[in-house]
Amino acid sequence: MTTFLQAVVSGLALGTIYALLALGFVIIYRATDVVSFAQPALMVFGAYWAMYFATVIGWNFWVAVVIAAVLGAVMGAVIERLFLRPLVGRPVFSAVMVTIGLDIVLRVIVDDLLGINQRTMGDPFGLQTVNIGGITIPQSDLAAMLGAILVISALLVFYRTTKYGLAMRAAAFDQEAAMAQGIPVGRMFGLAWALAGSMAAIAGTFISMGNSSLSRSTWVFALRALPVIVLGGLDSIRGAIVGGLIIGVAERLVAAYQPGAAPWLGAGFELVVPYIVMLVVLLVKPYGLYGTAEVQRV
Amino acid sequence: MLDVRNLEVVYEDVILVLKGMSMHVPDGEIVALLGPNGAGKTTVLRALTGLLDVHRGEITRGEISFDGEVISGRQAHEIVAGGISQVMEGRRVFAELTVEENLRAGAYTGGGRADASDRVFDLFPVLAERRRATAGYLSGGEQQMLAIGRALMASPRLLLLDEPSLGLAPQLVEQIRELIVEINEQGTAVLLVEQNATMALSIASHGYVLETGKVVLDKSAEELLADQDMQEFYLGVHAGGAGHSFRDVKHYRRRKRWLS
Ligand SMILES: Nc1ncnc2c1ncn2[C@@H]1O[C@H](COP(=O)(O)OP(=O)(O)OP(=O)(O)O)[C@@H](O)[C@H]1O
Ligand SMILES: [Mg+2]
């Protein structure tokens, strides 16, 4: 039982980070119809900023996280303005290709900045744990979970209540009708990229803290959010959150039980779990859990 | 107030749709823009509101000015902020948002008067009743009212309406007609695009008839209502027994082609 609960709790912590990453993809997709493959680079770059301000400059870790989030937003917005905006109206495929190119270029840069070592993030958690009702939870997991919940809630409030959130929803639903209301949709694209960049930065920081570290291979983690968005539905905010949690928990449960129950599947089998869950769900619901069957765009 | 001079619009760099059309909407009046399917009426409205880009269209010649200022080439949000709002063909309400959110979206530019939403709820009490309803669940008539209300949230001085009567039952058309008159009486000029020429000319002071991108008739509403061609082709009044002249037959064929 303890093993089970422990796996579930750590799965939820992992799942909230997946949700953060998946939301980045979904926000950009909803606004622009483009699946942005630049998210991995933005994630690593964001984590790099947090690490830089916390360990190299030596500021408080949470201050560094906020700076990373802001810089992530700026990077997202600038990238959108310089490289994606000129492609508005062209086939979506070209824009997707550009995001792949951007990802490669940005990762070359950040790899160079990082060097070949594993970098610790300068977070206060290390390997410390807390014990709640017999379950041992790494402090970093708990912090990541709470942090991600906070960020996601803020995003939902932003979408539901603010003028810009409303404008983004309107533009996502019908771009031309939004323009006819005087909503500058180009700026909404920029805003979407800024939000996605910021969330990628926070997610990158959270996965690299505690007993993990930041290195040149951290970016792969962002690709594991892809099954999450396919599972949840490309254009669904709720899908990204629920999908993230499902996949996080499934992954950790498999990690906890598979080595004993089915050792013949080999080590590291849990890393395939997101894809398996995705495939199974797609057989039943081709547009994901919450996806729109036909997303009408103009 | 609004002046369109020799407007030429091309889609996809090659499809010439407006071939030098001119029109004028005086301050505070209702002007009707009529014409068969495919004549280019919607294209005129897109050109006026900076929405050609989205359709790969472009103004290649001519000029649009509003209160003496050239607005052709401005972006959609600048034009809305400048006082021109459009109710698009097919209503295009944000179906996933609530009635209230749709109205807030219409107020995005912040240029609307403080009492804009009072005005909208006065004109359309049904929107006040259903303010928390999801727009997609409203009836067709209610959606048309929402679309008009949303456009009024920016307190435009010129309101462009693209076929507001389309697909509505006769008594709803009548209701929309009266609402347009009321909006106009409150000081908003209206450019009314319609297939329902009878309805449009019953409230407009002036009318233009557009055919294949050219203005073929430009007369006061009264004169248009009395015009022979108008009666035959747009008002459903048939000249009894005289038979069609060759010119009319040709005209008819042209119209059929536009329909396809
Ligand atoms: N995006 C586009 N690309 C190419 N051609 C277009 C485009 N939009 C419209 N057209 C063409 O331009 C012409 C005028 O279209 P428009 O929609 O302005 O006509 P309309 O008078 O509004 O017709 P309706 O009464 O059917 O609404 C039509 O022949 C149409 O096929
Ligand atoms: Mg039209």
Coordinates of C-alpha atoms and ligand atoms in Angstrom, one line a residue:
Chain A
M1 CA 0.0 0.0 0.0
T2 CA 2.8 2.4 0.9
T3 CA 4.5 1.6 -2.4
F4 CA 1.3 2.3 -4.2
L5 CA 0.5 5.6 -2.5
Q6 CA 4.1 6.7 -2.9
A7 CA 4.0 6.0 -6.6
V8 CA 0.7 7.8 -6.9
V9 CA 2.0 10.9 -5.1
S10 CA 5.2 11.0 -7.1
G11 CA 3.2 10.4 -10.2
L12 CA 1.0 13.4 -9.5
A13 CA 4.1 15.5 -8.9
L14 CA 5.5 14.4 -12.3
G15 CA 2.0 14.8 -13.8
T16 CA 1.7 18.4 -12.8
I17 CA 5.0 19.1 -14.6
Y18 CA 3.8 17.2 -17.6
A19 CA 0.7 19.3 -17.5
L20 CA 2.7 22.5 -17.4
L21 CA 4.7 21.5 -20.5
A22 CA 1.6 20.2 -22.3
L23 CA -0.2 23.5 -21.6
G24 CA 2.6 25.3 -23.4
F25 CA 2.0 23.2 -26.5
V26 CA -1.8 23.6 -26.2
I27 CA -1.8 27.3 -25.7
I28 CA 0.2 27.8 -28.9
Y29 CA -1.8 25.3 -30.8
R30 CA -5.1 26.9 -29.8
A31 CA -3.9 30.3 -30.8
T32 CA -2.1 29.6 -34.0
D33 CA -2.9 26.0 -35.1
V34 CA 0.8 25.3 -34.9
V35 CA 2.3 22.5 -32.8
S36 CA 5.5 24.2 -31.6
F37 CA 8.5 21.9 -31.5
A38 CA 10.5 24.8 -30.0
Q39 CA 9.2 23.9 -26.5
P40 CA 12.1 21.6 -25.5
A41 CA 14.6 24.4 -26.2
L42 CA 12.6 27.0 -24.4
M43 CA 12.3 24.6 -21.5
V44 CA 16.0 24.0 -21.2
F45 CA 16.8 27.7 -21.8
G46 CA 14.4 28.6 -19.0
A47 CA 16.0 26.1 -16.6
Y48 CA 19.3 27.5 -17.6
W49 CA 18.3 31.0 -16.5
A50 CA 17.0 29.8 -13.2
M51 CA 20.2 27.9 -12.6
Y52 CA 22.3 30.9 -13.7
F53 CA 20.6 33.3 -11.4
A54 CA 20.4 30.9 -8.4
T55 CA 23.9 29.4 -8.6
V56 CA 26.2 31.7 -10.7
I57 CA 24.8 35.0 -9.4
G58 CA 23.7 33.4 -6.2
W59 CA 20.3 35.0 -5.7
N60 CA 17.4 33.3 -3.9
F61 CA 16.1 30.3 -5.8
W62 CA 12.5 31.5 -6.0
V63 CA 13.6 34.9 -7.3
A64 CA 15.6 33.0 -9.9
V65 CA 12.5 31.0 -10.9
V66 CA 10.5 34.2 -11.4
I67 CA 13.3 35.7 -13.5
A68 CA 13.4 32.5 -15.6
A69 CA 9.7 32.6 -16.1
V70 CA 9.9 36.3 -17.2
L71 CA 12.8 35.6 -19.5
G72 CA 11.0 32.5 -20.9
A73 CA 8.1 34.8 -21.7
V74 CA 10.3 37.3 -23.4
M75 CA 12.1 34.7 -25.4
G76 CA 8.7 33.2 -26.5
A77 CA 7.3 36.5 -27.6
V78 CA 10.5 37.6 -29.4
I79 CA 10.7 34.3 -31.3
E80 CA 7.1 34.6 -32.3
R81 CA 7.4 38.1 -33.5
L82 CA 10.6 37.5 -35.5
F83 CA 10.2 34.1 -36.9
L84 CA 6.5 33.0 -36.8
R85 CA 4.5 36.2 -37.4
P86 CA 5.9 36.6 -40.9
L87 CA 4.5 33.1 -41.7
V88 CA 0.9 33.9 -40.7
G89 CA -1.4 32.9 -43.6
R90 CA 1.2 30.5 -45.0
P91 CA 0.6 26.8 -44.6
V92 CA 0.8 25.6 -41.0
F93 CA 3.4 23.1 -42.1
S94 CA 6.0 25.8 -42.8
A95 CA 5.5 27.2 -39.3
V96 CA 6.0 23.8 -37.7
M97 CA 9.2 23.3 -39.7
V98 CA 10.4 26.7 -38.5
T99 CA 9.8 25.7 -34.9
I100 CA 11.9 22.6 -35.4
G101 CA 14.7 24.7 -36.8
L102 CA 14.4 27.1 -33.9
D103 CA 14.6 24.3 -31.4
I104 CA 17.8 23.0 -32.9
V105 CA 19.5 26.4 -33.1
L106 CA 18.4 27.3 -29.5
R107 CA 19.6 24.0 -28.1
V108 CA 23.0 24.4 -29.7
I109 CA 23.3 27.7 -28.0
V110 CA 22.1 26.5 -24.6
D111 CA 24.2 23.4 -24.8
D112 CA 27.2 25.6 -25.3
L113 CA 26.2 27.7 -22.3
L114 CA 25.6 24.6 -20.2
G115 CA 28.8 22.8 -21.0
I116 CA 29.1 19.0 -20.6
N117 CA 28.5 18.9 -16.8
Q118 CA 25.4 18.1 -14.9
R119 CA 24.4 21.4 -13.2
T120 CA 22.6 21.6 -9.9
M121 CA 19.8 24.2 -9.8
G122 CA 20.7 25.8 -6.5
D123 CA 17.4 24.9 -5.1
P124 CA 17.0 24.4 -1.3
F125 CA 15.7 20.8 -1.5
G126 CA 18.5 18.5 -2.4
L127 CA 17.5 15.0 -1.3
Q128 CA 15.4 16.0 1.7
T129 CA 12.1 14.4 2.1
V130 CA 8.9 14.9 4.1
N131 CA 6.9 12.2 5.7
I132 CA 3.2 12.5 5.4
G133 CA 1.1 9.6 6.9
G134 CA 3.8 7.1 6.3
I135 CA 4.5 8.1 2.7
T136 CA 7.9 9.6 2.0
I137 CA 7.8 12.4 -0.5
P138 CA 10.8 14.3 -1.8
Q139 CA 10.5 17.9 -0.9
S140 CA 11.3 18.9 -4.4
D141 CA 8.3 16.8 -5.6
L142 CA 6.1 18.6 -3.2
A143 CA 7.4 22.0 -4.2
A144 CA 7.0 21.2 -7.9
M145 CA 3.5 20.0 -7.4
L146 CA 2.5 23.1 -5.5
G147 CA 4.3 25.4 -7.8
A148 CA 2.7 23.8 -10.9
I149 CA -0.7 24.0 -9.3
L150 CA -0.2 27.6 -8.6
V151 CA 0.9 28.4 -12.1
I152 CA -1.9 26.4 -13.7
S153 CA -4.5 28.1 -11.5
A154 CA -3.1 31.5 -12.4
L155 CA -3.4 30.6 -16.1
L156 CA -7.0 29.4 -15.7
V157 CA -7.9 32.6 -13.9
F158 CA -6.2 34.6 -16.6
Y159 CA -8.1 32.8 -19.3
R160 CA -11.5 33.1 -17.6
T161 CA -11.5 36.6 -16.2
T162 CA -9.1 38.9 -17.9
K163 CA -9.6 40.9 -21.0
Y164 CA -6.6 39.4 -22.7
G165 CA -7.6 35.9 -21.7
L166 CA -11.0 36.4 -23.2
A167 CA -9.5 37.9 -26.3
M168 CA -7.3 34.8 -26.7
R169 CA -10.2 32.5 -26.4
A170 CA -12.2 34.5 -28.9
A171 CA -9.3 34.5 -31.3
A172 CA -8.8 30.8 -30.9
F173 CA -12.4 30.2 -31.7
D174 CA -12.7 32.4 -34.7
Q175 CA -9.8 34.4 -35.8
E176 CA -11.5 36.6 -38.3
A177 CA -14.5 37.3 -36.1
A178 CA -12.0 38.3 -33.4
M179 CA -10.3 40.7 -35.7
A180 CA -13.6 42.2 -36.6
Q181 CA -14.1 43.1 -32.9
G182 CA -10.8 44.9 -32.9
I183 CA -8.8 42.2 -31.2
P184 CA -5.2 42.4 -32.6
V185 CA -4.8 38.7 -33.2
G186 CA -1.1 39.0 -34.0
R187 CA -0.5 40.2 -30.4
M188 CA -2.6 37.3 -29.1
F189 CA -0.2 35.0 -30.9
G190 CA 2.7 36.7 -29.2
L191 CA 1.0 36.5 -25.9
A192 CA 0.4 32.7 -26.4
W193 CA 4.1 32.2 -27.1
A194 CA 5.0 34.3 -24.1
L195 CA 2.8 32.2 -21.8
A196 CA 4.1 29.0 -23.3
G197 CA 7.7 30.1 -22.9
S198 CA 7.1 31.0 -19.4
M199 CA 5.5 27.7 -18.5
A200 CA 8.3 25.8 -20.3
A201 CA 10.9 27.7 -18.2
I202 CA 9.1 26.8 -14.9
A203 CA 8.6 23.2 -15.9
G204 CA 12.3 22.9 -16.9
T205 CA 13.4 24.3 -13.6
F206 CA 11.1 22.0 -11.6
I207 CA 12.3 18.8 -13.4
S208 CA 15.9 19.7 -12.9
M209 CA 15.8 20.4 -9.1
G210 CA 15.9 18.1 -6.1
N211 CA 17.8 14.9 -6.9
S212 CA 17.8 15.7 -10.6
S213 CA 20.1 18.1 -12.4
L214 CA 20.2 20.2 -15.6
S215 CA 22.2 18.8 -18.5
R216 CA 22.3 18.6 -22.3
S217 CA 19.9 15.7 -22.2
T218 CA 17.2 17.4 -20.2
W219 CA 15.4 18.5 -23.3
V220 CA 14.1 15.0 -24.0
F221 CA 11.8 15.4 -21.1
A222 CA 9.7 17.9 -23.1
L223 CA 9.0 15.4 -25.8
R224 CA 7.3 13.3 -23.2
A225 CA 4.6 16.0 -23.1
L226 CA 3.7 15.1 -26.6
P227 CA 1.8 11.9 -25.7
V228 CA 0.1 14.0 -23.0
I229 CA -1.4 16.5 -25.5
V230 CA -2.3 13.8 -27.9
L231 CA -4.0 12.0 -25.0
G232 CA -5.8 15.1 -23.7
G233 CA -6.7 16.5 -27.1
L234 CA -4.5 19.0 -28.9
D235 CA -6.7 22.0 -28.3
S236 CA -7.9 21.3 -24.8
I237 CA -6.6 23.0 -21.6
R238 CA -8.5 20.5 -19.4
G239 CA -7.1 17.7 -21.5
A240 CA -3.5 18.8 -20.9
I241 CA -4.0 18.9 -17.2
V242 CA -5.9 15.6 -16.9
G243 CA -3.7 13.9 -19.5
G244 CA -0.6 15.1 -17.6
L245 CA -1.8 13.6 -14.4
I246 CA -2.8 10.3 -15.9
I247 CA 0.5 9.8 -17.7
G248 CA 2.5 10.9 -14.7
V249 CA 0.8 8.5 -12.3
A250 CA 0.8 5.6 -14.9
E251 CA 4.5 6.1 -15.4
R252 CA 5.4 6.1 -11.7
L253 CA 3.1 3.1 -11.0
V254 CA 4.8 1.1 -13.7
A255 CA 8.2 2.2 -12.4
A256 CA 7.2 0.9 -9.0
Y257 CA 5.7 -2.4 -9.9
Q258 CA 7.0 -3.5 -13.3
P259 CA 10.5 -4.5 -12.2
G260 CA 9.0 -7.0 -9.7
A261 CA 5.9 -8.0 -11.7
A262 CA 7.3 -8.2 -15.2
P263 CA 11.1 -8.0 -15.1
W264 CA 11.3 -9.4 -18.6
L265 CA 10.1 -6.1 -20.0
G266 CA 13.5 -4.7 -19.1
A267 CA 14.8 -1.7 -17.2
G268 CA 13.4 1.8 -17.9
F269 CA 10.1 0.4 -19.3
E270 CA 8.2 3.3 -17.6
L271 CA 9.6 5.7 -20.2
V272 CA 7.5 4.0 -22.8
V273 CA 4.4 4.2 -20.7
P274 CA 3.3 7.6 -21.9
Y275 CA 3.2 6.3 -25.5
I276 CA 1.4 3.1 -24.6
V277 CA -1.3 5.1 -22.7
M278 CA -1.6 7.4 -25.6
L279 CA -2.1 4.6 -28.1
V280 CA -4.7 2.9 -26.0
V281 CA -6.7 6.1 -25.5
L282 CA -6.5 6.9 -29.2
L283 CA -8.0 3.6 -30.1
V284 CA -11.1 4.5 -28.1
K285 CA -11.2 8.3 -28.6
P286 CA -9.4 9.4 -31.8
Y287 CA -9.4 13.1 -30.8
G288 CA -8.2 12.5 -27.3
L289 CA -10.1 12.7 -24.1
Y290 CA -11.3 16.3 -24.5
G291 CA -10.2 17.2 -28.1
T292 CA -12.6 18.8 -30.5
A293 CA -13.4 16.5 -33.4
E294 CA -13.3 19.2 -36.0
V295 CA -11.6 22.4 -34.9
Q296 CA -13.1 24.9 -37.3
R297 CA -10.6 27.6 -38.3
V298 CA -10.7 30.3 -40.8
Chain B
M1 CA -18.5 60.3 -43.6
L2 CA -17.5 57.2 -45.5
D3 CA -16.1 57.6 -49.0
V4 CA -15.0 54.8 -51.3
R5 CA -13.3 55.8 -54.5
N6 CA -12.5 53.6 -57.4
L7 CA -11.9 50.6 -55.2
E8 CA -10.3 47.6 -56.9
V9 CA -9.8 44.4 -54.9
V10 CA -7.9 41.3 -56.1
Y11 CA -7.9 37.9 -54.3
E12 CA -4.9 35.5 -54.6
D13 CA -3.1 38.1 -56.8
V14 CA -5.2 37.3 -59.8
I15 CA -9.0 37.2 -59.1
L16 CA -10.3 40.7 -59.7
V17 CA -13.5 41.0 -57.7
L18 CA -14.1 44.8 -57.3
K19 CA -13.5 46.7 -60.5
G20 CA -13.4 50.3 -59.4
M21 CA -16.4 50.7 -57.3
S22 CA -17.3 54.0 -55.5
M23 CA -19.8 54.8 -52.9
H24 CA -20.6 57.2 -50.1
V25 CA -22.3 56.9 -46.8
P26 CA -23.4 60.2 -45.3
D27 CA -23.2 60.8 -41.5
G28 CA -26.2 59.4 -39.6
E29 CA -27.9 57.7 -42.6
I30 CA -28.8 54.2 -43.7
V31 CA -27.3 53.2 -47.0
A32 CA -28.2 49.9 -48.7
L33 CA -25.7 47.9 -50.7
L34 CA -27.5 45.4 -52.9
G35 CA -26.6 42.8 -55.5
P36 CA -26.7 39.2 -56.4
N37 CA -24.6 36.4 -54.9
G38 CA -20.9 36.8 -55.7
A39 CA -21.2 40.5 -56.7
G40 CA -18.6 41.5 -54.2
K41 CA -20.7 43.0 -51.4
T42 CA -18.9 41.1 -48.6
T43 CA -15.6 42.0 -50.3
V44 CA -16.5 45.7 -50.0
L45 CA -17.0 45.2 -46.2
R46 CA -13.8 43.3 -45.8
A47 CA -11.9 46.1 -47.6
L48 CA -13.6 48.7 -45.3
T49 CA -12.6 46.8 -42.1
G50 CA -9.1 45.6 -43.0
L51 CA -10.1 42.0 -43.2
L52 CA -8.9 41.3 -46.8
D53 CA -5.5 39.8 -45.6
V54 CA -7.2 36.9 -44.0
H55 CA -8.7 36.0 -47.4
R56 CA -5.5 36.6 -49.4
G57 CA -7.2 39.7 -50.8
E58 CA -5.6 43.1 -51.4
I59 CA -6.7 46.6 -52.4
T60 CA -4.9 47.2 -55.7
R61 CA -6.3 50.6 -56.5
G62 CA -8.6 53.2 -55.1
E63 CA -9.0 54.7 -51.7
I64 CA -11.3 54.5 -48.7
S65 CA -11.6 57.4 -46.4
F66 CA -13.6 57.9 -43.2
D67 CA -14.2 61.5 -42.0
G68 CA -11.6 62.7 -44.5
E69 CA -8.9 60.4 -43.2
V70 CA -7.6 57.6 -45.5
I71 CA -8.2 54.3 -43.8
S72 CA -7.4 51.8 -46.6
G73 CA -4.4 49.9 -45.5
R74 CA -5.0 50.2 -41.8
Q75 CA -5.2 47.1 -39.7
A76 CA -8.6 45.7 -38.5
H77 CA -8.1 46.8 -34.9
E78 CA -7.2 50.3 -35.8
I79 CA -10.3 50.6 -38.0
V80 CA -12.6 49.3 -35.1
A81 CA -10.9 51.8 -32.8
G82 CA -11.5 54.5 -35.4
G83 CA -15.3 54.0 -35.2
I84 CA -16.3 51.4 -37.8
S85 CA -17.7 48.0 -36.7
Q86 CA -18.8 45.1 -38.8
V87 CA -21.5 42.4 -38.2
M88 CA -20.2 39.7 -40.4
E89 CA -22.1 37.5 -42.7
G90 CA -23.3 34.4 -40.9
R91 CA -23.3 36.1 -37.5
R92 CA -20.0 34.5 -36.4
V93 CA -20.7 34.7 -32.6
F94 CA -18.1 33.1 -30.4
A95 CA -20.2 30.0 -29.8
E96 CA -18.1 28.6 -27.0
L97 CA -18.3 31.8 -25.0
T98 CA -21.2 33.2 -23.0
V99 CA -23.4 36.0 -24.2
E100 CA -21.7 38.3 -21.8
E101 CA -18.2 37.3 -22.9
N102 CA -19.2 37.8 -26.5
L103 CA -20.2 41.4 -25.6
R104 CA -17.0 41.9 -23.6
A105 CA -15.0 40.8 -26.7
G106 CA -16.8 43.4 -28.7
A107 CA -15.7 46.0 -26.2
Y108 CA -12.0 45.0 -26.5
T109 CA -10.7 48.2 -28.0
G110 CA -11.9 50.2 -25.0
G111 CA -13.3 52.8 -27.4
G112 CA -16.9 52.1 -26.5
R113 CA -18.9 54.5 -24.4
A114 CA -19.4 53.7 -20.7
D115 CA -23.1 53.0 -21.4
A116 CA -22.5 50.8 -24.4
S117 CA -23.7 47.7 -22.7
D118 CA -26.8 49.5 -21.3
R119 CA -27.7 50.5 -24.8
V120 CA -27.2 46.9 -26.1
F121 CA -29.4 45.4 -23.3
D122 CA -32.0 48.1 -24.0
L123 CA -32.1 47.3 -27.6
F124 CA -32.0 43.5 -27.1
P125 CA -33.6 42.6 -23.7
V126 CA -33.3 39.0 -24.6
L127 CA -29.5 39.3 -24.4
A128 CA -29.8 40.6 -20.8
E129 CA -32.0 37.6 -19.9
R130 CA -29.6 35.1 -21.4
R131 CA -26.4 36.8 -20.5
R132 CA -24.9 33.7 -18.9
A133 CA -26.0 31.3 -21.7
T134 CA -23.5 29.9 -24.0
A135 CA -23.8 31.8 -27.3
G136 CA -23.9 28.6 -29.4
Y137 CA -27.2 27.6 -27.8
L138 CA -29.0 30.8 -28.8
S139 CA -31.5 30.6 -31.6
G140 CA -30.6 32.1 -35.0
G141 CA -32.4 35.3 -34.3
E142 CA -30.9 35.7 -30.9
Q143 CA -27.4 35.1 -32.4
Q144 CA -28.0 37.8 -34.9
M145 CA -28.9 40.2 -32.1
L146 CA -25.9 39.1 -30.2
A147 CA -23.7 39.7 -33.3
I148 CA -25.2 43.2 -33.6
G149 CA -24.9 43.9 -29.9
R150 CA -21.3 42.8 -29.9
A151 CA -20.5 45.2 -32.7
L152 CA -22.3 48.1 -30.8
M153 CA -20.1 47.5 -27.8
A154 CA -17.4 49.5 -29.5
S155 CA -19.9 52.4 -29.9
P156 CA -19.2 52.7 -33.7
R157 CA -20.2 55.7 -35.6
L158 CA -20.6 53.5 -38.7
L159 CA -22.1 50.1 -38.4
L160 CA -21.7 47.6 -41.3
L161 CA -24.3 44.9 -41.5
D162 CA -23.7 41.9 -43.9
E163 CA -27.0 40.2 -44.7
P164 CA -28.6 40.4 -41.2
S165 CA -31.9 39.0 -42.4
L166 CA -30.3 35.9 -43.9
G167 CA -32.0 32.7 -42.8
L168 CA -34.4 34.4 -40.4
A169 CA -38.2 33.9 -40.3
P170 CA -40.3 36.9 -41.7
Q171 CA -41.3 38.3 -38.3
L172 CA -37.7 38.1 -37.1
V173 CA -36.6 40.0 -40.3
E174 CA -39.2 42.6 -39.4
Q175 CA -37.8 42.8 -35.8
I176 CA -34.2 43.2 -37.1
R177 CA -35.4 45.8 -39.5
E178 CA -37.0 47.9 -36.7
L179 CA -33.8 47.5 -34.6
I180 CA -31.7 48.8 -37.4
V181 CA -33.9 51.8 -37.6
E182 CA -33.6 52.3 -33.9
I183 CA -29.9 52.0 -33.9
N184 CA -29.7 54.5 -36.7
E185 CA -32.0 56.9 -34.8
Q186 CA -29.6 56.8 -31.9
G187 CA -27.0 58.4 -34.2
T188 CA -25.2 55.5 -35.8
A189 CA -24.8 55.5 -39.6
V190 CA -25.5 52.1 -41.2
L191 CA -24.2 50.4 -44.3
L192 CA -26.7 47.6 -44.9
V193 CA -25.7 44.8 -47.2
E194 CA -28.7 42.7 -48.2
Q195 CA -30.2 40.3 -50.7
N196 CA -33.6 41.2 -49.3
A197 CA -33.8 44.4 -51.3
T198 CA -37.3 45.2 -50.3
M199 CA -36.4 45.2 -46.6
A200 CA -33.2 47.2 -47.1
L201 CA -34.8 49.9 -49.3
S202 CA -37.7 50.3 -47.0
I203 CA -35.4 51.8 -44.4
A204 CA -32.4 53.1 -46.4
S205 CA -32.2 56.6 -47.7
H206 CA -29.9 55.6 -50.6
G207 CA -29.0 52.4 -52.3
Y208 CA -26.2 51.0 -54.5
V209 CA -26.6 47.9 -56.7
L210 CA -23.4 46.0 -57.2
E211 CA -23.0 43.5 -60.1
T212 CA -19.7 41.7 -60.7
G213 CA -17.8 44.2 -58.8
K214 CA -19.2 47.3 -60.4
V215 CA -21.9 49.7 -59.2
V216 CA -24.7 49.5 -61.8
L217 CA -27.3 51.6 -60.0
D218 CA -26.7 54.4 -57.6
K219 CA -29.9 56.1 -56.6
S220 CA -32.1 57.2 -53.7
A221 CA -34.1 54.4 -52.1
E222 CA -37.3 55.8 -53.6
E223 CA -35.9 55.9 -57.1
L224 CA -34.6 52.4 -56.7
L225 CA -37.9 51.0 -55.5
A226 CA -39.4 52.5 -58.7
D227 CA -36.7 51.4 -61.0
Q228 CA -37.8 48.9 -63.7
D229 CA -34.7 46.6 -63.5
M230 CA -34.7 46.7 -59.8
Q231 CA -38.3 45.6 -59.7
E232 CA -37.7 42.8 -62.1
F233 CA -34.6 41.3 -60.7
Y234 CA -34.4 42.2 -57.0
L235 CA -37.8 43.1 -55.8
G236 CA -39.6 40.2 -57.3
V237 CA -42.1 42.3 -59.2
H238 CA -42.5 41.0 -62.7
A239 CA -43.4 43.1 -65.7
G240 CA -46.7 41.4 -66.8
G241 CA -46.8 39.8 -70.2
A242 CA -44.4 41.9 -72.1
G243 CA -41.8 39.1 -72.4
H244 CA -38.1 39.4 -71.7
S245 CA -35.9 41.3 -74.0
F246 CA -32.6 39.8 -75.2
R247 CA -30.8 42.1 -72.8
D248 CA -32.8 40.7 -69.9
V249 CA -32.0 37.1 -70.9
K250 CA -28.3 37.8 -71.0
H251 CA -28.6 39.5 -67.7
Y252 CA -30.3 36.5 -66.3
R253 CA -27.6 34.1 -67.6
R254 CA -25.0 36.3 -66.0
R255 CA -26.8 36.0 -62.7
K256 CA -27.0 32.3 -63.0
R257 CA -23.3 32.0 -63.4
W258 CA -22.7 34.0 -60.3
L259 CA -24.9 31.6 -58.4
S260 CA -22.7 28.7 -59.2
Ligands
LIG1 N1 -10.9 34.4 -50.5 C1 -11.3 34.4 -51.8 N2 -10.5 34.0 -52.7 C2 -10.9 34.0 -54.0 N3 -12.1 34.5 -54.4 C3 -12.9 35.0 -53.5 C4 -12.6 35.0 -52.1 N4 -13.6 35.5 -51.5 C5 -14.6 35.8 -52.4 N5 -14.2 35.5 -53.6 C6 -14.9 35.7 -54.9 O1 -15.2 37.0 -55.0 C7 -16.5 37.2 -55.5 C8 -17.3 38.1 -54.6 O2 -17.5 37.5 -53.3 P1 -18.3 38.2 -52.1 O3 -18.3 37.2 -51.0 O4 -17.7 39.5 -51.9 O5 -19.7 38.3 -52.8 P2 -21.1 38.7 -52.1 O6 -21.6 39.8 -52.9 O7 -20.9 39.0 -50.7 O8 -21.9 37.4 -52.3 P3 -23.0 36.7 -51.3 O9 -24.3 37.5 -51.6 O10 -23.1 35.3 -51.8 O11 -22.6 36.9 -49.9 C9 -17.1 35.8 -55.7 O12 -17.0 35.5 -57.0 C10 -16.2 35.0 -54.8 O13 -16.1 33.7 -55.4
MG2 MG -21.6 38.1 -49.0

